[in-house]
CSV table of C-alpha atoms in Angstrom, one decimal:
chain,number,residue,atom,x,y,z
A,1,MET,CA,4.5,16.2,16.5
A,2,PRO,CA,5.1,16.2,12.7
A,3,ASP,CA,2.2,17.0,10.4
A,4,ARG,CA,0.8,13.6,9.2
A,5,ARG,CA,-1.4,15.0,6.4
A,6,THR,CA,-0.4,16.0,2.9
A,7,GLN,CA,-1.2,15.6,-0.8
A,8,VAL,CA,0.6,14.0,-3.7
A,9,ALA,CA,0.2,15.6,-7.2
A,10,GLY,CA,-2.5,17.8,-5.8
A,11,SER,CA,-4.5,14.8,-4.5
A,12,SER,CA,-5.3,13.4,-1.0
A,13,LEU,CA,-5.3,9.9,-2.5
A,14,LEU,CA,-1.8,9.1,-1.3
A,15,GLY,CA,-2.2,5.4,-1.7
A,16,VAL,CA,-3.2,5.8,-5.3
A,17,PHE,CA,-0.2,8.0,-6.3
A,18,ALA,CA,2.5,6.7,-4.0
A,19,ARG,CA,3.7,3.4,-2.5
A,20,CYS,CA,6.0,2.9,0.6
A,21,THR,CA,8.0,0.1,2.2
A,22,GLU,CA,10.2,0.1,5.3
A,23,SER,CA,13.0,1.8,3.4
A,24,LEU,CA,11.5,3.9,0.6
A,25,VAL,CA,8.6,5.7,-0.8
A,26,LEU,CA,7.9,5.8,-4.5
A,27,VAL,CA,6.5,9.1,-5.7
A,28,PRO,CA,5.5,10.5,-9.1
A,29,PRO,CA,7.3,13.4,-10.8
A,30,GLU,CA,4.3,15.6,-10.2
A,31,ALA,CA,4.7,15.4,-6.5
A,32,SER,CA,5.9,18.8,-5.0
A,33,GLU,CA,9.3,19.0,-3.3
A,34,ARG,CA,7.4,19.8,-0.1
A,35,SER,CA,5.2,16.8,-0.2
A,36,VAL,CA,8.1,14.5,-1.0
A,37,GLU,CA,10.0,15.9,2.0
A,38,MET,CA,7.0,15.3,4.2
A,39,LEU,CA,6.5,11.8,3.0
A,40,SER,CA,10.2,11.0,3.5
A,41,ALA,CA,10.2,12.4,7.0
A,42,GLY,CA,6.9,11.0,8.1
A,43,LEU,CA,7.7,7.5,7.0
A,44,ASP,CA,11.5,7.8,7.7
A,45,VAL,CA,12.4,6.5,4.3
A,46,GLU,CA,14.3,7.4,1.1
A,47,PRO,CA,12.1,9.0,-1.7
A,48,VAL,CA,12.4,7.5,-5.2
A,49,VAL,CA,10.8,9.5,-8.0
A,50,THR,CA,9.5,7.4,-10.9
A,51,VAL,CA,6.5,6.4,-13.0
A,52,ILE,CA,5.2,2.9,-13.8
A,53,GLY,CA,3.5,1.9,-17.1
A,54,CYS,CA,4.2,5.6,-18.0
A,55,SER,CA,1.6,6.5,-15.4
A,56,SER,CA,1.8,8.5,-12.1
A,57,VAL,CA,-0.6,6.3,-10.2
A,58,LEU,CA,2.2,4.3,-8.6
A,59,GLY,CA,0.2,3.1,-5.6
A,60,SER,CA,-2.5,1.6,-7.8
A,61,LEU,CA,0.0,-0.2,-10.1
A,62,ILE,CA,2.7,-1.4,-7.7
A,63,CYS,CA,2.6,-3.6,-4.6
A,64,ALA,CA,5.8,-3.6,-2.6
A,65,ASN,CA,7.4,-4.8,0.6
A,66,SER,CA,11.0,-5.1,1.9
A,67,GLU,CA,11.8,-7.9,-0.5
A,68,GLY,CA,10.5,-6.4,-3.8
A,69,PHE,CA,7.9,-5.1,-6.1
A,70,VAL,CA,5.0,-6.7,-8.1
A,71,VAL,CA,4.0,-4.2,-10.8
A,72,THR,CA,1.5,-3.8,-13.7
A,73,ARG,CA,2.4,-5.9,-16.8
A,74,TYR,CA,2.5,-2.5,-18.6
A,75,ALA,CA,5.7,-1.5,-16.8
A,76,THR,CA,8.6,-0.7,-19.1
A,77,ASP,CA,12.0,-2.2,-18.9
A,78,ASP,CA,13.5,1.1,-17.9
A,79,GLU,CA,11.0,1.5,-15.1
A,80,ILE,CA,11.7,-2.0,-13.8
A,81,ARG,CA,15.4,-1.3,-13.8
A,82,VAL,CA,14.8,1.7,-11.5
A,83,LEU,CA,13.0,-0.6,-9.0
A,84,GLU,CA,15.6,-3.4,-9.4
A,85,GLU,CA,18.0,-1.1,-7.6
A,86,HIS,CA,15.9,-1.7,-4.5
A,87,GLY,CA,14.7,-5.3,-4.7
A,88,ARG,CA,13.2,-8.1,-6.8
A,89,VAL,CA,10.7,-7.0,-9.4
A,90,ALA,CA,8.1,-9.0,-11.4
A,91,ARG,CA,5.2,-8.1,-13.6
A,92,LEU,CA,1.8,-9.3,-12.5
A,93,PRO,CA,0.6,-11.9,-15.1
A,94,GLY,CA,-3.0,-12.1,-16.3
A,95,LYS,CA,-5.8,-9.7,-17.2
A,96,ILE,CA,-5.9,-8.0,-13.7
A,97,THR,CA,-3.0,-5.6,-13.9
A,98,ALA,CA,-3.4,-2.9,-11.1
A,99,ALA,CA,-1.1,-4.7,-8.7
A,100,GLY,CA,-1.4,-2.1,-5.9
A,101,ASN,CA,-5.2,-2.2,-6.0
A,102,VAL,CA,-5.5,-6.0,-5.8
A,103,ILE,CA,-2.7,-7.0,-3.4
A,104,LEU,CA,-2.6,-6.2,0.3
A,105,ALA,CA,0.9,-7.1,1.6
A,106,ASN,CA,3.4,-6.6,4.4
A,107,ASP,CA,6.7,-8.4,4.8
A,108,ASN,CA,5.2,-11.7,5.7
A,109,ALA,CA,1.8,-12.3,4.0
A,110,ALA,CA,-0.4,-11.1,1.2
A,111,LEU,CA,-4.2,-11.1,0.7
A,112,VAL,CA,-5.1,-10.9,-3.0
A,113,HIS,CA,-8.0,-10.4,-5.4
A,114,PRO,CA,-10.0,-13.7,-5.6
A,115,GLY,CA,-9.7,-13.6,-9.4
A,116,LEU,CA,-5.9,-13.8,-9.6
A,117,SER,CA,-4.6,-17.0,-11.2
A,118,ASP,CA,-2.4,-19.6,-9.6
A,119,SER,CA,0.5,-18.3,-11.6
A,120,ALA,CA,-0.1,-14.7,-10.5
A,121,CYS,CA,-0.2,-15.9,-6.8
A,122,GLU,CA,3.0,-17.7,-7.3
A,123,VAL,CA,4.7,-14.6,-8.8
A,124,ILE,CA,3.5,-12.6,-5.8
A,125,SER,CA,4.7,-15.2,-3.3
A,126,GLU,CA,8.2,-15.6,-4.9
A,127,THR,CA,8.8,-11.9,-5.5
A,128,LEU,CA,7.6,-10.6,-2.2
A,129,GLY,CA,8.7,-13.6,-0.1
A,130,VAL,CA,5.2,-14.0,1.4
A,131,VAL,CA,2.4,-16.5,2.0
A,132,VAL,CA,-0.5,-15.7,-0.3
A,133,ARG,CA,-4.2,-16.2,0.1
A,134,ARG,CA,-7.2,-15.0,-1.9
A,135,GLY,CA,-10.0,-13.1,-0.2
A,136,THR,CA,-12.1,-10.0,0.1
A,137,ILE,CA,-12.4,-7.1,2.5
A,138,GLY,CA,-15.9,-5.6,3.0
A,139,GLY,CA,-17.0,-7.9,0.2
A,140,LEU,CA,-14.7,-5.9,-2.2
A,141,LYS,CA,-12.1,-7.6,-4.3
A,142,THR,CA,-9.7,-4.6,-4.5
A,143,VAL,CA,-8.1,-5.5,-1.2
A,144,GLY,CA,-5.1,-3.2,-1.8
A,145,MET,CA,-7.4,-0.2,-1.6
A,146,THR,CA,-9.6,-1.4,1.2
A,147,ALA,CA,-6.9,-1.8,3.8
A,148,VAL,CA,-3.4,-1.0,4.9
A,149,ALA,CA,-1.1,-3.6,6.4
A,150,THR,CA,2.2,-2.9,8.1
A,151,ASN,CA,4.4,-5.4,10.1
A,152,ARG,CA,2.6,-4.2,13.3
A,153,GLY,CA,-1.1,-4.0,12.4
A,154,ILE,CA,-3.9,-3.7,9.8
A,155,LEU,CA,-6.4,-0.9,9.3
A,156,ALA,CA,-9.4,-2.0,7.2
A,157,HIS,CA,-12.6,-0.9,5.5
A,158,PRO,CA,-15.4,-0.4,8.2
A,159,ARG,CA,-17.7,-2.9,6.5
A,160,ILE,CA,-15.2,-5.8,6.9
A,161,SER,CA,-17.0,-8.9,8.1
A,162,ALA,CA,-16.1,-11.1,11.1
A,163,ASP,CA,-15.1,-13.9,8.8
A,164,GLU,CA,-12.9,-11.6,6.7
A,165,ILE,CA,-11.2,-10.3,10.0
A,166,SER,CA,-10.5,-13.9,11.0
A,167,VAL,CA,-8.9,-14.6,7.6
A,168,LEU,CA,-6.6,-11.5,8.0
A,169,GLU,CA,-5.7,-12.3,11.6
A,170,ASP,CA,-4.9,-15.9,10.7
A,171,LEU,CA,-2.9,-14.9,7.5
A,172,PHE,CA,-1.0,-11.9,8.9
A,173,GLY,CA,-0.8,-12.8,12.5
A,174,LEU,CA,-1.7,-9.2,13.4
A,175,PRO,CA,-4.5,-7.3,15.0
A,176,VAL,CA,-7.1,-5.8,12.7
A,177,ASP,CA,-9.0,-2.6,13.3
A,178,VAL,CA,-11.4,-0.5,11.1
A,179,GLY,CA,-11.3,3.1,10.2
A,180,THR,CA,-11.6,5.7,7.4
A,181,VAL,CA,-9.5,8.4,5.8
A,182,ASN,CA,-10.1,11.8,4.1
A,183,PHE,CA,-13.2,12.7,6.0
A,184,GLY,CA,-15.0,9.4,5.8
A,185,SER,CA,-13.7,7.4,2.9
A,186,PRO,CA,-13.8,3.7,3.7
A,187,LEU,CA,-11.1,2.9,1.1
A,188,VAL,CA,-8.3,3.4,3.6
A,189,GLY,CA,-5.7,2.1,1.2
A,190,SER,CA,-6.4,4.9,-1.1
A,191,GLY,CA,-5.6,7.7,1.4
A,192,LEU,CA,-2.9,6.3,3.7
A,193,LEU,CA,0.8,5.3,3.5
A,194,ALA,CA,2.3,3.5,6.5
A,195,ASN,CA,5.2,1.4,7.7
A,196,THR,CA,6.4,0.5,11.2
A,197,LYS,CA,8.2,3.8,11.5
A,198,GLY,CA,5.4,6.2,10.7
A,199,TYR,CA,2.5,7.1,8.5
A,200,MET,CA,1.1,9.8,6.2
A,201,ALA,CA,-2.6,10.4,5.5
A,202,GLY,CA,-4.5,12.4,2.9
A,203,LEU,CA,-5.0,16.1,3.6
A,204,GLU,CA,-8.7,15.8,4.4
A,205,THR,CA,-8.2,13.2,7.1
A,206,THR,CA,-9.7,14.3,10.4
A,207,GLY,CA,-8.2,14.2,13.9
A,208,PRO,CA,-10.3,11.3,15.0
A,209,GLU,CA,-9.4,9.4,11.9
A,210,LEU,CA,-5.7,10.0,12.6
A,211,GLY,CA,-6.3,8.7,16.1
A,212,ARG,CA,-7.8,5.5,14.8
A,213,ILE,CA,-4.9,5.0,12.4
A,214,GLU,CA,-2.3,5.5,15.1
A,215,ASP,CA,-4.1,3.0,17.4
A,216,ALA,CA,-4.6,0.3,14.7
A,217,LEU,CA,-1.0,0.5,13.4
A,218,GLY,CA,0.7,0.6,16.8
A,219,PHE,CA,1.7,4.2,17.1
A,220,LEU,CA,-0.1,4.7,20.4
A,221,GLU,CA,1.4,3.3,23.6
């Protein structure tokens, strides 16, 4: 079984520094060759090395699925051209700019920060080709960091409420489970990258946490 734990740029916060889809994983220049190789193999995707808004926190500033990318409004034209080789790209309008932190998306749906404007929601829907709904997870508005959604399942913050679970199940049409990463962090989106082909977790993630990830995201038969 391949090693499912690594770091990016010396950090176990994989979801902060990298972002994956079904076909690629975006990684910053600081990522070591070894970690890039592990992410590529573990997710069965092509690695793309880039920055966004001149920053390495790609996972916080980009939300992505198989159709495209919604990025911070601070993204440069050159950075957007790199992403346009792989799908549609749009800047997130408004004052809330950390797209990866505030959008939880797969290929069919997106739950977004309650404070996002109608125009921002429209941009997300059109760019990613998804149904969009505002909401929270565990009472937190940064839904992109409080959960991970693939096309097979959702792993969420342990304090998610029954009502919030119902919203996710209705919106995504997928089972929702709870878990942690990196030895007890409830912000699973900050320490986990996943698609339908595989997953990679932060280096401090424990064996029981890996088991919960595999169960929630459909890797256990």
